[in-house]
Amino acid sequence: MDEEKPIILTAQGSFSAGGKTLKAEGTYDPSHALDPAGQTKHVDHAYVFYQAPKDARPNALVFLHGAGQSGAAWETTPDGREGFQTIFLRKGYKVFLMDQPGRGRAASVLTSASVEPKPDEALWFDIFRFGHYPERFPGVQIPEGEEAADQLWRRVTPDTRTFDAELVSDTLSAAIDRAGPSVIVTHSQGAGAGWRAAMKNDNVRGIIALEPGVGFLFPDDDVPDPLISTSPFGALKAEGVDPRDFHKLTEIPILMIFGDNIPDDMTRWGGEDNWRVRRMEAENMAEEINRQGGDARVIRLPDVGIHGNTHFPFEDLNNREIADLMEDWMIEKELDR
Amino acid sequence: MDEEKPIILTAQGSFSAGGKTLKAEGTYDPSHALDPAGQTKHVDHAYVFYQAPKDARPNALVFLHGAGQSGAAWETTPDGREGFQTIFLRKGYKVFLMDQPGRGRAASVLTSASVEPKPDEALWFDIFRFGHYPERFPGVQIPEGEEAADQLWRRVTPDTRTFDAELVSDTLSAAIDRAGPSVIVTHSQGAGAGWRAAMKNDNVRGIIALEPGVGFLFPDDDVPDPLISTSPFGALKAEGVDPRDFHKLTEIPILMIFGDNIPDDMTRWGGEDNWRVRRMEAENMAEEINRQGGDARVIRLPDVGIHGNTHFPFEDLNNREIADLMEDWMIEKELDR
């Protein structure tokens, strides 16, 4: 088994990417050092941990988490198996894991925030398509049992600022300035920042969006109407961008992946219906990219014989199979060399 | 140079340690999924990233950051050199880096918090003994230049809960349950949680406290008076614990390390004076441990010919020299085998 072979790294470490600097008016007085006058504060950056394997491929993989998550999402599965961080290191890729501004180790931000411990895990159990809380779907791939659930829920970490895809994409682009030629891998909420980073940085060579959840983009003269859903979050609104920016998405290969238990027709189960409209919008967006000559593909995993996947394909029991599918696509698109 | 040799790992990953679970009264209704009724929330755990090198020594090193920091503190120096994470992996130790509850990737907590971007970096520049803001001390070891300063300040990340050494030590002890026999390495604020974890967990084989800053412990029938200081944080108060718990600190070797530019006599410069009283209290605490038959040592780095160190010896230009000194002590105390 791969997990028993050593992992050989040539480098690892972390850095901050992007950000702003606040400065308070006045002059610093060391005898009133608690007064902000004349003092600075560095905010709104991303935190990035990187590792380079021996004989690394030229393209790095830069991972951006989804809502409520941090870069830790990619490290280990809830039942303690290797996550995409280590799996893709073993496949020869340099791996960069980012915490976006206002999340995890990059929580120092320009704006004030209040953090409240709101019990909401049943909501997310349903949204993540583990089942209908507390019942799991038959054959669902998320690891089972109390210990795995404990690990899974404790990985959730709150926001210290409102999500801003434009800001996150600035820091993602700054991370890619350090990473060099890269394939971006986003999860869920991260998708919007992934597309926007590709519009800003020529070092983005491809994008894999795992279950993109918000930030679906269209040329701003052609934004589709909101998609009505029974999702607890209501209708899904697409976003418009300058058509010249949108066109940049036609210049790189794009893969979007959706898991199982997503209905074709509207259902009263908001958790699943949430993904019905998101998958639909992803397919609309891919169609628009391809209509303009691009190369975007949406894979519905059950259509390729892979069943039971949740909103966390990188945590699921078959996460290696998902990684292999991503790798096959990168090989096909010559992103592995 | 070591940095050019590959790093060979047999395992890496992350987990959550300790924590509580909130549950809201009532019954979950999926058609009102935003209502917390009947839902849970996992809070007050630590986040831990671990790596095991090939042919690892039996004792792990478990690192706990100081105030305003996360586990990232140990990863890379502000000027991009290897941090203690990688340096000690190369020395053959399993390395565990923790984010305490309410910090970094473990920000999900039981209590509410507000996070404010208060400019305070001149205060910390002085407290960290980089110099008298904005002038650096001559020969000070913290990396110089704008890029390094940018990286250093962006590593600061806010609290989402009040620091609670007892809670942090519970999660540190839970992390050590996973790590096995361990030497705890604390920085600054982390010290108090380190001592307390050693009182709770027989797998703690030694402690290295880098510039312990708060949480100095004494038997509760013998707590010294507060030490008066011009520090912006005022007088330093020691804490009392059950004498039987205190006695546990006599059963393991303990090393405390303080850097340069700490005065012997009270000064109007609060940043330095802050450390005058902390070093004094550390020496008092070591004396009490040794009086009871223990083995605690306080090293003043300039006394052993190592000059210019700041509050961040693991970030300083001579961080390898500090690591070697720690290693020599571990060898002397047979913690390396």
XYZ file of C-alpha atoms in Angstrom:
674
model
C 0.000 0.000 0.000
C 1.175 3.516 -0.844
C 0.756 4.679 2.746
C 3.649 2.439 3.735
C 6.176 3.938 1.336
C 8.173 6.911 2.602
C 7.329 10.385 1.340
C 10.444 12.118 0.028
C 10.361 15.916 0.138
C 12.916 18.401 -1.089
C 11.288 21.360 0.676
C 8.393 22.377 2.864
C 7.270 25.478 4.686
C 4.670 28.198 4.809
C 4.202 31.808 3.775
C 1.607 34.547 3.674
C 0.309 35.701 0.300
C -1.225 39.056 -0.590
C -2.883 41.288 1.977
C -3.211 44.867 3.121
C -1.661 46.977 5.875
C -3.645 49.163 8.242
C -1.945 52.177 9.828
C -3.437 54.217 12.668
C -2.999 58.009 12.606
C -0.580 59.615 15.022
C 2.769 58.724 16.515
C 3.657 55.653 18.506
C 4.495 56.371 22.119
C 6.196 53.412 23.810
C 5.012 54.611 27.209
C 1.416 54.322 25.897
C 2.040 51.209 23.866
C -1.549 49.937 24.112
C -2.714 53.040 22.185
C -2.860 52.174 18.450
C -1.589 55.657 17.452
C 1.082 55.343 14.768
C 0.937 51.556 14.797
C 0.314 49.134 11.916
C -1.588 45.873 11.431
C -1.113 43.400 8.577
C -4.443 41.961 7.416
C -6.398 40.250 4.623
C -3.647 37.886 3.472
C -3.816 34.152 2.843
C -1.762 31.532 4.684
C -0.147 28.855 2.508
C 1.666 25.635 3.474
C 3.693 24.021 0.703
C 5.600 20.811 0.116
C 7.708 19.776 -2.849
C 8.343 16.081 -3.516
C 11.555 14.752 -5.015
C 11.531 14.983 -8.838
C 8.468 17.223 -8.758
C 6.380 17.777 -11.870
C 6.528 21.329 -13.270
C 2.914 22.214 -12.408
C 2.059 22.698 -8.742
C -1.371 21.957 -7.313
C -2.801 24.844 -5.298
C -5.738 23.814 -3.119
C -8.438 26.198 -1.887
C -10.938 24.917 0.707
C -14.693 25.541 0.846
C -16.975 27.232 3.405
C -16.238 26.490 7.044
C -13.016 24.698 6.135
C -9.312 25.512 6.056
C -6.308 24.013 4.306
C -6.532 21.221 6.894
C -9.407 19.799 4.831
C -6.894 18.318 2.403
C -4.491 16.823 4.946
C -6.187 13.763 6.406
C -9.583 12.104 6.053
C -11.850 12.016 9.126
C -10.958 8.347 9.640
C -7.228 9.079 9.477
C -6.359 8.040 5.918
C -4.114 10.176 3.738
C -5.777 13.206 2.230
C -5.133 14.841 -1.143
C -2.094 16.676 0.272
C -0.136 13.466 0.673
C -1.808 11.521 -2.140
C -0.774 14.144 -4.713
C 2.709 14.509 -3.225
C 3.063 10.786 -3.853
C 1.907 11.391 -7.437
C 4.804 13.838 -7.859
C 3.040 17.187 -7.538
C 4.151 20.144 -5.447
C 1.220 20.771 -3.125
C 0.150 24.171 -1.767
C -2.664 24.340 0.809
C -4.186 27.765 1.382
C -6.263 29.270 4.200
C -8.191 32.177 2.697
C -8.309 35.626 4.380
C -10.629 35.417 7.378
C -10.238 31.669 7.886
C -7.913 29.401 9.850
C -4.387 30.707 10.225
C -5.182 33.780 8.130
C -7.841 35.185 10.454
C -6.326 38.666 10.815
C -8.567 40.885 8.695
C -9.372 44.508 7.959
C -12.941 44.389 9.248
C -14.452 43.574 12.647
C -16.289 40.327 13.121
C -18.229 38.483 15.763
C -17.894 34.736 16.025
C -20.849 32.780 17.447
C -21.002 29.050 18.202
C -24.262 28.262 16.366
C -25.254 24.585 16.387
C -25.750 23.778 12.711
C -24.261 20.350 12.050
C -27.554 18.685 11.080
C -27.997 21.374 8.426
C -24.539 20.622 7.087
C -25.024 16.851 7.360
C -27.929 17.282 4.932
C -26.148 19.844 2.714
C -23.054 17.637 2.534
C -25.328 14.812 1.339
C -24.286 12.386 4.050
C -27.999 11.495 4.234
C -31.133 12.816 5.912
C -29.931 13.686 9.390
C -29.193 11.559 11.337
C -29.676 8.716 8.820
C -26.904 8.087 6.291
C -27.716 7.372 2.648
C -27.225 3.688 1.790
C -23.732 3.201 0.376
C -22.630 6.738 1.147
C -18.840 7.068 1.090
C -18.244 9.428 4.006
C -16.431 7.496 6.771
C -18.767 6.111 9.410
C -18.618 6.076 13.190
C -18.345 8.453 16.124
C -14.612 9.031 16.000
C -14.697 9.948 12.297
C -17.700 12.234 12.841
C -15.896 13.928 15.719
C -12.840 14.573 13.554
C -14.963 15.740 10.631
C -16.970 18.316 12.579
C -13.988 19.634 14.517
C -12.300 20.524 11.244
C -14.931 23.240 10.759
C -13.544 26.654 11.669
C -15.397 29.977 11.576
C -15.033 33.072 9.417
C -13.562 36.262 10.806
C -14.745 38.179 7.743
C -17.419 38.061 5.055
C -16.422 35.877 2.119
C -15.180 38.042 -0.760
C -14.292 36.037 -3.874
C -12.401 38.998 -5.338
C -10.165 39.369 -2.262
C -9.649 35.615 -1.962
C -8.704 35.414 -5.640
C -6.147 38.223 -5.145
C -4.444 36.204 -2.417
C -4.759 32.979 -4.408
C -3.102 34.722 -7.344
C -0.330 35.955 -5.005
C 0.122 32.361 -3.776
C 0.465 31.257 -7.402
C 3.129 33.930 -7.960
C 5.142 31.900 -5.433
C 4.009 28.463 -6.646
C 4.733 29.056 -10.338
C 2.743 27.243 -13.056
C -0.214 25.708 -11.250
C -3.428 23.783 -11.438
C -5.947 25.210 -8.965
C -8.095 22.698 -7.070
C -11.091 24.294 -5.391
C -13.814 22.920 -3.165
C -17.332 24.317 -2.971
C -17.239 28.024 -1.951
C -13.653 28.234 -3.217
C -14.751 27.840 -6.846
C -15.560 31.519 -7.448
C -12.121 32.570 -6.217
C -10.545 29.902 -8.432
C -12.144 31.212 -11.630
C -11.221 34.786 -10.701
C -7.596 33.861 -9.968
C -7.354 32.274 -13.421
C -8.487 35.591 -14.922
C -5.647 37.379 -13.095
C -2.693 35.062 -13.338
C -1.216 33.475 -16.450
C 0.454 30.835 -14.301
C -2.919 29.152 -13.829
C -2.715 26.203 -16.251
C -5.959 24.451 -15.346
C -8.713 24.280 -12.743
C -10.371 21.353 -11.014
C -13.466 22.458 -9.103
C -14.795 19.815 -6.704
C -18.507 20.422 -6.170
C -18.430 24.156 -6.974
C -21.022 25.779 -4.733
C -21.040 29.534 -5.308
C -19.505 32.087 -7.659
C -20.644 30.618 -10.989
C -19.546 33.152 -13.594
C -21.023 34.307 -16.889
C -20.319 37.230 -19.223
C -22.091 40.181 -17.588
C -24.307 40.730 -20.608
C -25.565 37.170 -20.390
C -26.116 36.227 -16.729
C -28.827 33.592 -16.330
C -31.801 34.102 -14.015
C -31.544 32.791 -10.450
C -32.280 29.080 -10.117
C -35.133 28.413 -7.703
C -34.437 25.745 -5.091
C -35.730 24.380 -1.790
C -32.147 24.782 -0.482
C -32.030 26.429 2.959
C -29.925 29.075 1.231
C -32.696 29.845 -1.303
C -32.277 30.540 -5.005
C -28.841 30.311 -6.621
C -27.631 33.536 -8.229
C -24.950 33.504 -10.903
C -22.422 36.359 -11.143
C -21.480 38.490 -14.146
C -17.951 39.450 -15.155
C -16.440 41.427 -18.021
C -16.777 39.232 -21.146
C -13.012 39.639 -21.808
C -12.293 38.230 -18.347
C -14.770 35.416 -18.880
C -13.043 34.583 -22.134
C -9.845 33.760 -20.212
C -11.655 30.710 -18.866
C -11.665 29.378 -22.438
C -7.852 29.320 -22.496
C -7.282 26.612 -19.878
C -8.783 23.179 -19.338
C -11.407 23.076 -16.602
C -12.870 20.079 -14.811
C -15.843 20.166 -12.449
C -16.812 17.100 -10.422
C -20.101 16.349 -8.678
C -20.876 13.356 -6.479
C -23.892 11.161 -5.881
C -27.395 11.669 -4.499
C -28.079 14.826 -6.476
C -31.618 14.745 -7.904
C -32.561 15.775 -11.438
C -35.899 17.172 -10.310
C -36.777 19.551 -7.518
C -37.211 17.882 -4.131
C -38.417 19.053 -0.727
C -35.080 17.843 0.704
C -33.222 21.145 0.647
C -29.804 19.573 1.230
C -29.959 17.645 -2.027
C -31.889 20.305 -3.938
C -29.096 22.748 -3.110
C -26.827 20.661 -5.349
C -29.388 20.096 -8.090
C -29.244 23.806 -8.988
C -25.505 24.084 -8.429
C -24.736 21.195 -10.737
C -27.171 22.674 -13.262
C -25.402 26.048 -13.102
C -21.994 24.380 -13.402
C -23.213 22.672 -16.565
C -24.572 25.985 -17.877
C -21.242 27.670 -17.191
C -19.265 24.858 -18.847
C -21.556 25.113 -21.875
C -20.900 28.851 -22.152
C -17.121 28.303 -21.881
C -17.245 25.600 -24.549
C -19.517 27.687 -26.811
C -16.682 30.238 -26.801
C -14.138 27.598 -27.764
C -13.012 26.514 -24.319
C -12.500 23.113 -22.742
C -14.706 22.698 -19.681
C -16.050 19.352 -18.554
C -18.512 18.478 -15.799
C -18.318 14.921 -14.489
C -21.258 13.424 -12.627
C -19.440 10.663 -10.758
C -22.294 8.118 -10.950
C -22.212 8.532 -14.763
C -18.641 7.213 -14.756
C -19.514 4.368 -12.394
C -18.377 5.976 -9.122
C -21.116 5.871 -6.518
C -21.921 7.211 -3.057
C -19.776 10.326 -3.091
C -20.690 13.218 -0.849
C -19.828 16.899 -0.989
C -16.361 15.872 0.292
C -14.961 13.543 -2.361
C -11.461 14.078 -0.907
C -12.629 12.801 2.496
C -14.764 9.945 1.178
C -13.709 6.304 1.498
C -12.893 6.238 -2.216
C -10.821 9.435 -2.183
C -7.942 7.664 -3.963
C -10.276 6.770 -6.818
C -11.266 10.448 -7.104
C -7.602 11.473 -7.034
C -6.882 8.971 -9.811
C -9.704 10.410 -11.896
C -8.283 13.917 -11.425
C -4.830 12.636 -12.336
C -6.133 10.919 -15.478
C -7.722 14.187 -16.559
C -4.480 16.101 -15.899
C -2.562 13.547 -17.963
C -5.107 13.884 -20.791
C -4.706 17.681 -20.664
C -0.908 17.420 -20.407
C -0.933 19.161 -17.053
C 1.198 16.403 -15.533
C 4.335 17.405 -17.424
C 23.755 22.411 3.730
C 20.975 20.455 5.444
C 18.283 22.296 3.517
C 19.472 20.593 0.350
C 19.051 17.053 1.627
C 15.657 15.439 1.108
C 13.304 15.059 4.069
C 12.100 11.458 4.347
C 8.751 10.998 6.077
C 6.913 7.805 6.925
C 3.653 9.600 7.753
C 2.023 12.995 7.993
C -1.445 14.353 8.586
C -3.614 16.247 11.021
C -6.212 15.621 13.697
C -8.292 17.420 16.283
C -7.553 16.810 19.963
C -9.905 17.219 22.920
C -12.902 19.516 22.826
C -16.545 19.784 23.811
C -19.856 19.380 21.994
C -22.692 21.882 22.206
C -26.254 20.687 21.613
C -29.224 23.008 21.141
C -32.552 22.020 22.757
C -35.367 20.789 20.540
C -35.654 18.679 17.426
C -33.996 19.287 14.077
C -36.453 20.112 11.311
C -34.832 19.879 7.868
C -37.404 22.313 6.453
C -36.149 24.886 9.009
C -32.523 23.862 8.780
C -31.172 27.294 9.728
C -32.829 26.960 13.153
C -30.282 25.487 15.614
C -32.967 23.384 17.371
C -31.699 19.852 17.955
C -28.377 20.575 16.252
C -24.832 20.131 17.547
C -21.560 22.061 17.312
C -18.090 20.723 18.057
C -15.943 23.301 19.853
C -12.906 23.967 22.073
C -10.581 21.381 20.508
C -7.013 21.822 19.319
C -5.808 21.286 15.741
C -2.595 19.278 15.346
C -0.427 18.632 12.257
C 2.099 15.833 12.605
C 4.976 14.391 10.632
C 7.080 11.323 11.369
C 10.557 11.023 9.835
C 12.098 7.732 8.803
C 13.741 5.946 11.772
C 12.066 8.310 14.218
C 13.284 8.605 17.785
C 10.846 7.278 20.420
C 10.013 10.695 21.908
C 7.932 13.065 19.824
C 8.246 16.853 20.039
C 4.897 18.584 20.570
C 5.057 22.312 19.874
C 2.659 24.872 21.359
C 2.799 28.453 20.022
C 2.565 31.696 21.997
C 0.102 34.615 21.977
C -1.069 35.783 18.571
C 0.603 32.817 16.875
C -0.450 29.422 15.541
C 1.382 26.226 14.687
C 2.613 28.051 11.583
C 5.131 29.823 13.840
C 7.337 26.723 13.757
C 7.180 26.049 10.016
C 9.321 28.678 8.324
C 11.279 31.726 9.443
C 10.110 35.141 8.203
C 12.976 35.167 5.696
C 12.032 31.731 4.360
C 14.545 29.477 6.100
C 13.507 26.178 7.648
C 11.746 26.458 10.983
C 11.881 24.088 13.941
C 9.299 21.805 12.292
C 11.702 20.784 9.559
C 14.914 21.222 11.551
C 13.759 18.730 14.201
C 12.368 16.315 11.586
C 15.874 16.292 10.158
C 17.187 15.558 13.650
C 14.959 12.457 13.713
C 12.072 13.628 15.884
C 8.364 13.175 15.188
C 7.003 16.721 15.134
C 3.503 17.746 16.220
C 2.407 21.374 15.727
C -0.695 22.442 17.615
C -3.148 25.333 17.218
C -4.769 25.859 20.613
C -8.565 26.227 21.022
C -9.587 29.667 19.790
C -6.601 30.137 17.486
C -5.794 29.357 13.859
C -7.476 26.270 12.484
C -9.085 25.518 15.864
C -11.146 28.708 16.051
C -14.510 27.023 16.673
C -15.200 27.646 20.363
C -17.924 27.462 22.983
C -18.064 31.187 23.683
C -18.830 34.202 21.501
C -16.035 36.529 20.490
C -15.500 39.745 18.605
C -12.395 40.142 16.512
C -11.065 43.676 15.959
C -8.158 44.750 13.730
C -6.268 46.850 16.297
C -2.958 48.288 15.056
C -0.447 47.126 17.658
C 2.701 46.059 15.842
C 4.958 48.727 17.370
C 3.913 47.458 20.811
C 4.869 43.933 19.792
C 8.075 45.066 18.078
C 9.160 46.402 21.489
C 7.797 43.430 23.483
C 9.493 40.986 21.094
C 12.762 42.842 21.746
C 13.477 43.573 18.119
C 14.553 47.030 19.339
C 12.916 50.341 20.204
C 10.361 50.766 17.451
C 11.203 51.353 14.658
C 14.951 51.051 15.435
C 16.426 47.558 15.709
C 18.862 46.680 18.475
C 22.444 46.424 17.168
C 23.185 42.803 16.307
C 19.617 41.647 16.858
C 18.976 38.257 15.240
C 15.459 38.730 13.876
C 15.631 38.746 10.044
C 15.823 42.220 8.554
C 14.024 43.861 5.656
C 10.521 44.607 4.457
C 9.692 41.209 3.026
C 10.678 39.428 6.249
C 8.720 41.941 8.336
C 5.692 41.441 6.113
C 5.849 37.677 6.559
C 6.458 37.994 10.299
C 3.475 40.246 11.002
C 1.098 38.342 8.753
C 1.727 35.213 10.796
C -0.148 36.854 13.674
C -3.705 35.557 13.914
C -6.376 36.623 16.418
C -8.070 34.820 19.288
C -11.664 33.686 19.042
C -11.746 33.011 22.778
C -10.072 34.112 26.009
C -6.868 32.198 26.688
C -7.505 29.461 29.257
C -4.362 27.536 30.213
C -6.440 24.759 31.781
C -8.459 24.188 28.593
C -5.386 24.451 26.373
C -3.548 21.946 28.562
C -6.483 19.523 28.282
C -6.203 19.610 24.500
C -2.403 19.447 24.628
C -2.700 16.373 26.838
C -5.180 14.871 24.331
C -2.673 15.574 21.546
C -0.005 13.766 23.570
C -2.334 10.782 23.951
C -1.972 10.512 20.168
C 1.709 11.467 20.001
C 2.872 9.022 22.689
C 5.960 9.772 24.817
C 6.736 13.429 24.171
C 8.824 16.442 24.953
C 6.655 19.562 24.984
C 8.141 22.697 23.428
C 6.252 25.847 24.344
C 6.672 29.456 23.358
C 5.729 32.415 25.552
C 1.991 32.219 26.454
C 2.046 28.490 25.783
C 4.241 27.824 28.834
C 1.412 27.677 31.380
C -0.443 25.091 29.314
C 2.767 23.089 28.965
C 3.338 22.808 32.725
C -0.307 21.886 33.253
C -0.236 19.209 30.540
C 2.786 17.649 32.261
C 0.735 17.422 35.471
C -1.983 15.517 33.592
C -0.159 13.195 31.276
C 2.571 10.689 32.149
C 3.664 10.637 28.525
C 5.255 14.056 28.994
C 8.951 13.215 29.327
C 10.371 16.728 29.380
C 9.555 20.361 28.677
C 11.445 23.067 26.836
C 9.883 26.491 27.395
C 11.171 29.156 25.019
C 10.780 32.557 26.699
C 7.900 31.529 28.989
C 5.667 34.580 29.309
C 2.680 33.748 31.494
C 1.433 30.934 33.692
C 4.414 30.602 36.038
C 3.350 28.046 38.643
C 4.081 27.638 42.339
C 2.586 25.493 45.115
C -0.585 27.344 46.102
C 0.592 27.784 49.688
C 3.718 29.524 48.448
C 2.841 31.852 45.539
C 5.226 34.795 45.331
C 3.974 38.394 45.259
C 3.373 40.023 41.871
C 6.524 41.393 40.258
C 6.237 45.103 39.515
C 7.242 46.114 35.983
C 6.989 48.997 33.519
C 5.648 46.420 31.015
C 2.551 47.655 29.144
C 0.865 44.602 30.676
C 1.692 45.715 34.235
C 2.811 43.529 37.113
C 3.428 39.821 36.578
C 1.270 37.525 38.709
C 2.301 33.950 39.395
C -0.314 31.191 39.693
C -0.817 28.664 42.456
C -1.560 24.963 41.972
C -2.058 22.029 44.313
C 1.388 21.202 45.771
C 0.952 17.559 44.645
C 0.452 18.739 41.065
C 3.416 21.079 41.335
C 5.518 18.182 42.553
C 4.984 16.421 39.212
C 7.198 19.088 37.663
C 10.067 17.649 39.700
C 9.754 14.306 37.906
C 10.799 15.434 34.419
C 13.694 17.531 33.145
C 12.732 21.097 32.301
C 14.631 23.674 30.270
C 13.721 27.349 29.964
C 15.527 29.608 27.507
C 15.676 33.402 27.424
C 17.313 35.559 24.766
C 19.269 38.790 24.769
C 18.515 42.419 25.644
C 16.774 41.605 28.915
C 17.897 44.038 31.622
C 18.793 43.073 35.185
C 17.371 46.299 36.603
C 14.044 47.984 36.052
C 13.936 50.206 32.962
C 11.414 52.659 31.529
C 11.426 50.588 28.316
C 8.385 48.428 29.013
C 9.120 45.962 26.214
C 12.385 44.881 27.812
C 11.180 45.263 31.375
C 8.359 42.843 30.559
C 11.027 40.147 30.190
C 13.103 41.197 33.186
C 10.289 40.081 35.498
C 9.386 37.023 33.429
C 12.930 35.732 33.444
C 13.101 36.451 37.188
C 9.889 34.461 37.792
C 11.154 31.612 35.600
C 14.285 31.466 37.738
C 12.159 31.535 40.906
C 10.028 28.688 39.587
C 13.071 26.626 38.571
C 14.528 27.187 42.017
C 11.333 25.914 43.663
C 11.311 22.818 41.413
C 14.954 22.104 42.189
C 14.451 22.734 45.915
C 11.926 19.877 45.749
C 14.444 17.608 44.034
C 13.605 18.382 40.404
C 15.766 19.198 37.402
C 14.873 22.609 35.981
C 17.384 24.814 34.246
C 17.081 28.382 32.959
C 19.517 29.367 30.235
C 20.248 33.015 29.567
C 21.564 32.724 26.022
C 24.166 35.513 26.345
C 25.624 33.612 29.339
C 26.415 30.696 27.013
C 27.860 32.993 24.350
C 24.777 33.281 22.111
C 23.891 36.899 21.439
C 21.158 39.002 19.868
C 18.234 36.630 20.314
C 14.719 38.034 20.434
C 11.491 36.639 21.835
C 11.422 34.379 18.737
C 14.593 32.284 18.967
C 13.065 29.824 16.451
C 12.679 32.618 13.875
C 16.005 34.301 14.563
C 18.937 34.098 12.121
C 20.697 31.677 14.475
C 17.676 29.391 14.939
C 19.774 26.324 14.060
C 22.153 27.166 16.893
C 19.171 27.341 19.278
C 17.882 24.013 17.961
C 21.326 22.474 18.517
C 21.354 23.753 22.080
C 17.920 22.185 22.669
C 19.124 18.941 21.114
C 22.259 18.894 23.287
C 20.091 19.271 26.380
C 17.772 16.461 25.205
C 20.792 14.214 24.647
C 22.098 15.089 28.121
C 18.697 14.205 29.609
C 18.421 11.034 27.477
C 15.287 12.351 25.792
C 16.750 11.616 22.364
C 16.487 7.852 22.753
